[in-house]
Amino acid sequence: MATPHKVKPASLLSPQYVNGIYIPSFLLVVGCAIVKKDWLLYAAALAAVLGGYKMYSNQARKVLKPNEYQNFELQEKTVISHNVAIYRFKLPNPTDILGLPIGQHISVAATIAGQPKEVVRSYTPISSDEDPGHFDLLLKSYPTGNISKHMATLKIGQTLKVKGPKGAMVYTPNMVRHFGMIAGGTGITPMLQIIRAIIRGRPRNGGVDKTEVDLIFANVDFADILLREDLDALAEEDPSFRVHYVLNNPPEKWTGGMGFVTADMIKQYFPAPAIDIKILICGPPPMVSAMKKAADALGYEKPRPVSKLEDQVFCF
C-alpha cells in the first residue's frame, strides 16, 4: 500500500512551528542555562532532536489515493435548507490534507439498497488543502439521487468511501487572462474552489494571480442560490471577480437575470473568444448541453464530448 505523501507547511514561521517547536526549545535551553549550565549542551541537543521530530510530524500529509477507496468519518453536518447540507468529514490527523489539486474532484461510492452494484458519483469539495484535518462537501438531496439521499441519512461517526483525485482540470495561477464561468445549482462547487484559489493568490495576498473572473450562477428560485453570502463577500473583496445571478422564478424587484442563461448573457458578461481565455461550465446535463451550443454559436472553440485541460470551453 502506498505511503501518503507529506507536504511541508508553507512557512517556517507558521504558528505550528513557532508555538510547537521554537518557543518550547527556547524555554528548555534557557531554563537549563539558569538551573545548571553544565547541562546546556545536552539541553540544546535534546531540543534539536525533539524539534526535528516535531517538525517532521507536523508536516501535512496527503491522504487521497487515486486507486483505492478509503473511509472518512462524518464529523459535522450543517443544514442549509430542507434539501441542502454541508457535510464535514474528518481526516486521520489534524494536520492531514486531502491532496486535491484545484479544479479536480473526488469519487464517492456507496452500497444503496435496491441497486445491483455499488453507486459512484463525483463531487468537488468546497474546502481545500488550506483547510487541514477535514474536507467539506456541499450536497443537494434529490428525490432520484442515490448518493445524495444516502448522504442525507448519514449520522455523525458513520463513514463515506472516497478516492481521488479525479478530473482533467488542474488550475494554475494565470493559466488564462479571463475565466467565464457558468454554474447551475450545485455546479457552483468546482467554480468556488477555483475562485477562492485565484483570490488567495492575488498579489495583495503575496501571490501573482491576476486572473479576471465572471461567474453566471443560474438557479430556479432565490432560496436555491447556494453559498450566496460567500460569493457576494468574495465579489466585494475582489474587484476582478464578478458574479451575475440568473433566476427562473425571480422575486419582486429582482435586478438580476431572469429565465434561462442565454447567449446574450454570455456575450454581455464574458470575454470574447481569444487564445488566453477559458469558459468553464458545470450544472445539470440539459443546461450543460445548452451552454455548449450557445458557446459554439458565439464563436468559441467547439466543445468536445469529454473536455480536456487545453480546451477553450471546459465542462466539468
Short mmCIF file of C-alpha atoms in Angstrom, two decimals:
data_model
loop_
_atom_site.label_atom_id
_atom_site.label_comp_id
_atom_site.label_asym_id
_atom_site.label_seq_id
_atom_site.Cartn_x
_atom_site.Cartn_y
_atom_site.Cartn_z
CA MET A 1 0.00 0.00 0.00
CA ALA A 2 1.36 3.41 -0.96
CA THR A 3 2.62 5.68 1.80
CA PRO A 4 0.77 9.01 1.88
CA HIS A 5 2.97 11.86 0.69
CA LYS A 6 3.93 14.57 3.15
CA VAL A 7 3.98 18.26 2.31
CA LYS A 8 5.87 20.87 4.27
CA PRO A 9 3.89 23.78 5.73
CA ALA A 10 4.06 26.96 3.68
CA SER A 11 6.39 28.84 6.03
CA LEU A 12 8.94 28.06 8.71
CA LEU A 13 7.34 30.92 10.65
CA SER A 14 3.90 29.27 10.66
CA PRO A 15 2.19 29.14 14.09
CA GLN A 16 2.62 25.37 14.40
CA TYR A 17 6.41 25.80 14.21
CA VAL A 18 6.56 28.87 16.44
CA ASN A 19 4.26 27.51 19.16
CA GLY A 20 5.14 23.84 18.86
CA ILE A 21 8.91 23.94 18.30
CA TYR A 22 10.69 27.29 18.65
CA ILE A 23 9.17 28.51 21.92
CA PRO A 24 9.41 25.16 23.79
CA SER A 25 13.01 24.65 22.59
CA PHE A 26 13.97 28.17 23.67
CA LEU A 27 12.41 27.68 27.10
CA LEU A 28 14.21 24.34 27.53
CA VAL A 29 17.63 25.79 26.71
CA VAL A 30 17.15 28.99 28.73
CA GLY A 31 15.79 27.10 31.72
CA CYS A 32 18.73 24.74 31.67
CA ALA A 33 21.16 27.70 31.43
CA ILE A 34 19.59 29.18 34.55
CA VAL A 35 19.44 25.97 36.60
CA LYS A 36 22.66 24.17 35.57
CA LYS A 37 24.94 25.49 32.82
CA ASP A 38 26.85 22.18 32.65
CA TRP A 39 23.78 20.60 31.07
CA LEU A 40 23.37 23.31 28.43
CA LEU A 41 24.96 21.28 25.60
CA TYR A 42 22.72 18.29 26.36
CA ALA A 43 19.66 20.51 26.55
CA ALA A 44 20.47 22.05 23.15
CA ALA A 45 20.95 18.58 21.65
CA LEU A 46 17.66 17.36 23.16
CA ALA A 47 15.85 20.46 21.86
CA ALA A 48 17.26 19.84 18.37
CA VAL A 49 16.17 16.18 18.37
CA LEU A 50 12.68 16.87 19.72
CA GLY A 51 12.29 19.88 17.43
CA GLY A 52 13.29 17.86 14.39
CA TYR A 53 10.82 15.11 15.29
CA LYS A 54 8.07 17.66 15.90
CA MET A 55 8.81 19.38 12.59
CA TYR A 56 8.59 16.07 10.73
CA SER A 57 5.38 15.01 12.47
CA ASN A 58 3.79 18.41 11.77
CA GLN A 59 4.20 18.07 8.02
CA ALA A 60 0.92 17.98 6.14
CA ARG A 61 0.19 14.52 4.75
CA LYS A 62 -1.78 13.98 1.54
CA VAL A 63 -4.25 11.20 2.26
CA LEU A 64 -6.11 10.71 -1.05
CA LYS A 65 -5.29 7.58 -3.06
CA PRO A 66 -6.35 7.59 -6.73
CA ASN A 67 -6.85 3.83 -6.99
CA GLU A 68 -8.06 2.91 -3.52
CA TYR A 69 -11.21 3.84 -1.64
CA GLN A 70 -10.77 4.96 1.96
CA ASN A 71 -13.38 5.51 4.66
CA PHE A 72 -13.70 9.00 6.16
CA GLU A 73 -15.82 9.70 9.21
CA LEU A 74 -18.64 12.26 9.17
CA GLN A 75 -17.65 14.85 11.77
CA GLU A 76 -20.27 17.53 11.33
CA LYS A 77 -23.40 18.28 9.29
CA THR A 78 -24.61 21.83 8.68
CA VAL A 79 -28.15 22.03 7.30
CA ILE A 80 -28.52 24.88 4.80
CA SER A 81 -32.12 24.21 3.73
CA HIS A 82 -34.66 21.40 3.62
CA ASN A 83 -32.63 19.56 0.96
CA VAL A 84 -29.12 21.08 1.13
CA ALA A 85 -26.39 20.48 3.70
CA ILE A 86 -22.64 20.79 4.15
CA TYR A 87 -21.03 17.53 5.27
CA ARG A 88 -17.66 17.77 7.05
CA PHE A 89 -15.54 14.61 7.01
CA LYS A 90 -12.60 14.11 9.35
CA LEU A 91 -9.14 13.21 8.07
CA PRO A 92 -7.00 10.78 10.12
CA ASN A 93 -4.80 13.51 11.65
CA PRO A 94 -5.41 17.22 12.35
CA THR A 95 -2.51 18.20 10.04
CA ASP A 96 -3.60 15.93 7.17
CA ILE A 97 -4.84 17.36 3.85
CA LEU A 98 -6.77 15.67 1.05
CA GLY A 99 -4.11 16.46 -1.53
CA LEU A 100 -6.68 17.56 -4.11
CA PRO A 101 -5.35 19.85 -6.88
CA ILE A 102 -7.51 22.92 -7.55
CA GLY A 103 -10.06 22.04 -10.23
CA GLN A 104 -10.16 18.31 -9.55
CA HIS A 105 -12.78 16.21 -7.77
CA ILE A 106 -13.21 13.04 -5.72
CA SER A 107 -15.18 9.85 -6.33
CA VAL A 108 -17.70 8.81 -3.67
CA ALA A 109 -19.04 5.26 -3.51
CA ALA A 110 -21.87 3.68 -1.55
CA THR A 111 -23.89 0.49 -1.48
CA ILE A 112 -27.52 1.52 -1.99
CA ALA A 113 -30.49 -0.73 -1.26
CA GLY A 114 -32.18 -1.82 -4.49
CA GLN A 115 -29.15 -1.09 -6.67
CA PRO A 116 -27.43 -4.07 -8.33
CA LYS A 117 -23.93 -2.71 -7.73
CA GLU A 118 -22.09 -0.01 -5.83
CA VAL A 119 -23.10 3.51 -6.86
CA VAL A 120 -20.31 6.01 -7.64
CA ARG A 121 -20.60 9.77 -8.07
CA SER A 122 -18.12 12.64 -8.40
CA TYR A 123 -18.06 15.68 -6.11
CA THR A 124 -15.86 18.73 -5.67
CA PRO A 125 -15.21 19.71 -2.04
CA ILE A 126 -15.87 23.35 -1.14
CA SER A 127 -12.85 23.16 1.19
CA SER A 128 -9.24 22.98 0.00
CA ASP A 129 -5.81 21.90 1.15
CA GLU A 130 -5.67 25.23 3.01
CA ASP A 131 -8.08 23.57 5.48
CA PRO A 132 -6.14 20.72 7.19
CA GLY A 133 -7.82 17.98 9.18
CA HIS A 134 -11.08 17.78 7.23
CA PHE A 135 -12.89 18.25 3.91
CA ASP A 136 -16.35 19.68 3.24
CA LEU A 137 -18.93 18.53 0.68
CA LEU A 138 -21.96 20.64 -0.28
CA LEU A 139 -24.78 18.36 -1.41
CA LYS A 140 -28.34 18.84 -2.50
CA SER A 141 -30.60 15.85 -1.91
CA TYR A 142 -32.66 14.95 -4.99
CA PRO A 143 -35.66 12.56 -4.94
CA THR A 144 -33.96 10.39 -7.57
CA GLY A 145 -30.39 10.92 -6.32
CA ASN A 146 -28.91 7.73 -4.91
CA ILE A 147 -25.73 9.14 -3.32
CA SER A 148 -27.33 12.41 -2.19
CA LYS A 149 -30.16 10.53 -0.45
CA HIS A 150 -27.60 8.17 1.12
CA MET A 151 -25.59 11.14 2.38
CA ALA A 152 -28.70 12.71 3.89
CA THR A 153 -29.16 9.59 6.07
CA LEU A 154 -25.57 9.53 7.35
CA LYS A 155 -25.17 10.07 11.07
CA ILE A 156 -22.20 11.64 12.84
CA GLY A 157 -19.50 8.99 13.20
CA GLN A 158 -20.55 7.00 10.14
CA THR A 159 -18.18 6.82 7.19
CA LEU A 160 -18.07 7.56 3.46
CA LYS A 161 -15.92 5.81 0.85
CA VAL A 162 -13.75 8.25 -1.11
CA LYS A 163 -10.90 8.09 -3.63
CA GLY A 164 -9.16 10.57 -5.92
CA PRO A 165 -8.02 12.95 -7.25
CA LYS A 166 -10.01 12.71 -10.48
CA GLY A 167 -10.61 15.01 -13.44
CA ALA A 168 -8.84 16.76 -16.31
CA MET A 169 -8.87 20.30 -14.87
CA VAL A 170 -5.88 21.38 -12.79
CA TYR A 171 -5.83 25.11 -12.11
CA THR A 172 -2.54 27.00 -12.01
CA PRO A 173 -2.20 30.77 -11.42
CA ASN A 174 -2.57 32.90 -14.56
CA MET A 175 -3.29 29.89 -16.78
CA VAL A 176 -5.67 32.26 -18.62
CA ARG A 177 -6.26 36.00 -18.66
CA HIS A 178 -10.01 35.71 -18.05
CA PHE A 179 -12.42 32.96 -16.96
CA GLY A 180 -16.09 32.97 -17.89
CA MET A 181 -17.90 30.53 -15.59
CA ILE A 182 -21.45 29.18 -15.92
CA ALA A 183 -22.81 27.23 -12.94
CA GLY A 184 -26.21 25.75 -12.22
CA GLY A 185 -27.22 24.63 -8.73
CA THR A 186 -24.56 22.52 -7.04
CA GLY A 187 -22.42 23.03 -10.15
CA ILE A 188 -21.11 26.02 -8.21
CA THR A 189 -18.69 23.81 -6.22
CA PRO A 190 -15.79 23.49 -8.72
CA MET A 191 -16.19 27.17 -9.63
CA LEU A 192 -15.97 28.24 -5.99
CA GLN A 193 -12.88 26.11 -5.49
CA ILE A 194 -11.10 27.85 -8.38
CA ILE A 195 -12.38 31.34 -7.45
CA ARG A 196 -11.10 31.01 -3.89
CA ALA A 197 -7.71 29.81 -5.14
CA ILE A 198 -7.44 32.78 -7.51
CA ILE A 199 -8.28 35.29 -4.79
CA ARG A 200 -5.90 33.64 -2.30
CA GLY A 201 -3.18 34.02 -4.92
CA ARG A 202 -3.64 37.74 -5.59
CA PRO A 203 -0.55 40.00 -5.36
CA ARG A 204 -2.06 41.69 -2.29
CA ASN A 205 -2.05 38.25 -0.61
CA GLY A 206 1.55 37.51 -1.59
CA GLY A 207 0.77 35.71 -4.86
CA VAL A 208 0.98 36.51 -8.56
CA ASP A 209 -2.54 35.67 -9.81
CA LYS A 210 -4.19 38.42 -11.88
CA THR A 211 -6.93 36.30 -13.50
CA GLU A 212 -10.25 38.05 -14.19
CA VAL A 213 -13.39 36.02 -13.39
CA ASP A 214 -17.03 36.49 -14.39
CA LEU A 215 -19.48 33.94 -12.98
CA ILE A 216 -23.05 33.42 -14.22
CA PHE A 217 -24.85 31.44 -11.50
CA ALA A 218 -28.26 30.07 -12.52
CA ASN A 219 -30.95 28.75 -10.17
CA VAL A 220 -34.72 28.24 -10.09
CA ASP A 221 -35.66 30.30 -7.02
CA PHE A 222 -33.88 32.88 -4.88
CA ALA A 223 -33.75 30.37 -2.00
CA ASP A 224 -31.87 27.94 -4.25
CA ILE A 225 -28.79 30.19 -4.56
CA LEU A 226 -26.16 28.18 -2.72
CA LEU A 227 -23.34 29.96 -0.87
CA ARG A 228 -24.66 33.36 -1.98
CA GLU A 229 -23.18 35.13 1.06
CA ASP A 230 -19.76 33.60 0.36
CA LEU A 231 -19.89 34.61 -3.30
CA ASP A 232 -21.04 38.14 -2.51
CA ALA A 233 -18.27 38.53 0.08
CA LEU A 234 -15.65 37.38 -2.43
CA ALA A 235 -17.01 39.79 -5.07
CA GLU A 236 -16.90 42.63 -2.58
CA GLU A 237 -13.34 41.74 -1.59
CA ASP A 238 -12.03 41.35 -5.13
CA PRO A 239 -12.95 43.74 -7.97
CA SER A 240 -11.62 41.27 -10.55
CA PHE A 241 -14.31 38.74 -9.58
CA ARG A 242 -17.90 39.48 -10.61
CA VAL A 243 -20.97 37.29 -10.02
CA HIS A 244 -24.17 37.54 -12.10
CA TYR A 245 -27.23 35.72 -10.75
CA VAL A 246 -29.97 34.34 -13.01
CA LEU A 247 -33.30 33.00 -11.68
CA ASN A 248 -36.13 31.13 -13.40
CA ASN A 249 -38.63 32.40 -10.82
CA PRO A 250 -37.29 35.73 -9.59
CA PRO A 251 -38.89 37.56 -6.64
CA GLU A 252 -40.38 41.03 -6.94
CA LYS A 253 -37.89 43.85 -7.53
CA TRP A 254 -35.25 41.34 -8.66
CA THR A 255 -32.49 43.15 -10.55
CA GLY A 256 -30.54 40.12 -11.78
CA GLY A 257 -31.02 37.93 -14.83
CA MET A 258 -34.34 36.16 -15.45
CA GLY A 259 -35.22 32.92 -17.17
CA PHE A 260 -32.54 30.64 -18.60
CA VAL A 261 -28.94 31.62 -19.29
CA THR A 262 -28.83 32.90 -22.88
CA ALA A 263 -26.19 33.55 -25.50
CA ASP A 264 -26.84 37.29 -24.99
CA MET A 265 -25.94 36.98 -21.29
CA ILE A 266 -22.74 35.14 -22.16
CA LYS A 267 -21.84 37.81 -24.71
CA GLN A 268 -22.62 40.60 -22.22
CA TYR A 269 -20.53 39.32 -19.31
CA PHE A 270 -17.85 37.03 -20.73
CA PRO A 271 -14.62 37.77 -22.57
CA ALA A 272 -14.73 37.47 -26.36
CA PRO A 273 -13.15 34.34 -27.88
CA ALA A 274 -9.34 34.53 -27.59
CA ILE A 275 -6.41 32.21 -27.01
CA ASP A 276 -5.96 33.41 -23.41
CA ILE A 277 -9.49 32.92 -22.08
CA LYS A 278 -11.46 29.88 -20.95
CA ILE A 279 -15.16 29.13 -20.42
CA LEU A 280 -16.00 26.73 -17.56
CA ILE A 281 -19.41 25.03 -17.34
CA CYS A 282 -20.91 22.86 -14.58
CA GLY A 283 -24.54 22.07 -13.87
CA PRO A 284 -27.43 19.75 -14.78
CA PRO A 285 -26.88 17.89 -18.10
CA PRO A 286 -29.60 19.79 -20.05
CA MET A 287 -28.08 23.10 -19.00
CA VAL A 288 -24.55 22.00 -19.88
CA SER A 289 -25.74 20.86 -23.31
CA ALA A 290 -27.50 24.18 -23.96
CA MET A 291 -24.47 26.22 -22.82
CA LYS A 292 -22.11 24.25 -25.06
CA LYS A 293 -24.32 25.04 -28.06
CA ALA A 294 -24.53 28.71 -27.07
CA ALA A 295 -20.74 28.97 -26.69
CA ASP A 296 -20.22 27.34 -30.07
CA ALA A 297 -22.70 29.75 -31.69
CA LEU A 298 -20.83 32.73 -30.18
CA GLY A 299 -17.57 31.71 -31.83
CA TYR A 300 -15.80 29.92 -29.00
CA GLU A 301 -13.99 26.71 -29.91
CA LYS A 302 -16.40 23.80 -30.30
CA PRO A 303 -16.58 21.86 -27.01
CA ARG A 304 -15.56 18.21 -27.08
CA PRO A 305 -17.83 15.44 -25.72
CA VAL A 306 -15.23 14.94 -22.94
CA SER A 307 -13.29 18.06 -22.02
CA LYS A 308 -9.52 18.27 -21.81
CA LEU A 309 -7.43 20.81 -19.92
CA GLU A 310 -6.39 22.69 -23.06
CA ASP A 311 -9.99 23.18 -24.29
CA GLN A 312 -11.29 26.73 -24.53
CA VAL A 313 -14.72 25.52 -23.32
CA PHE A 314 -14.31 23.10 -20.43
CA CYS A 315 -17.22 21.18 -18.91
CA PHE A 316 -16.81 19.52 -15.54
#
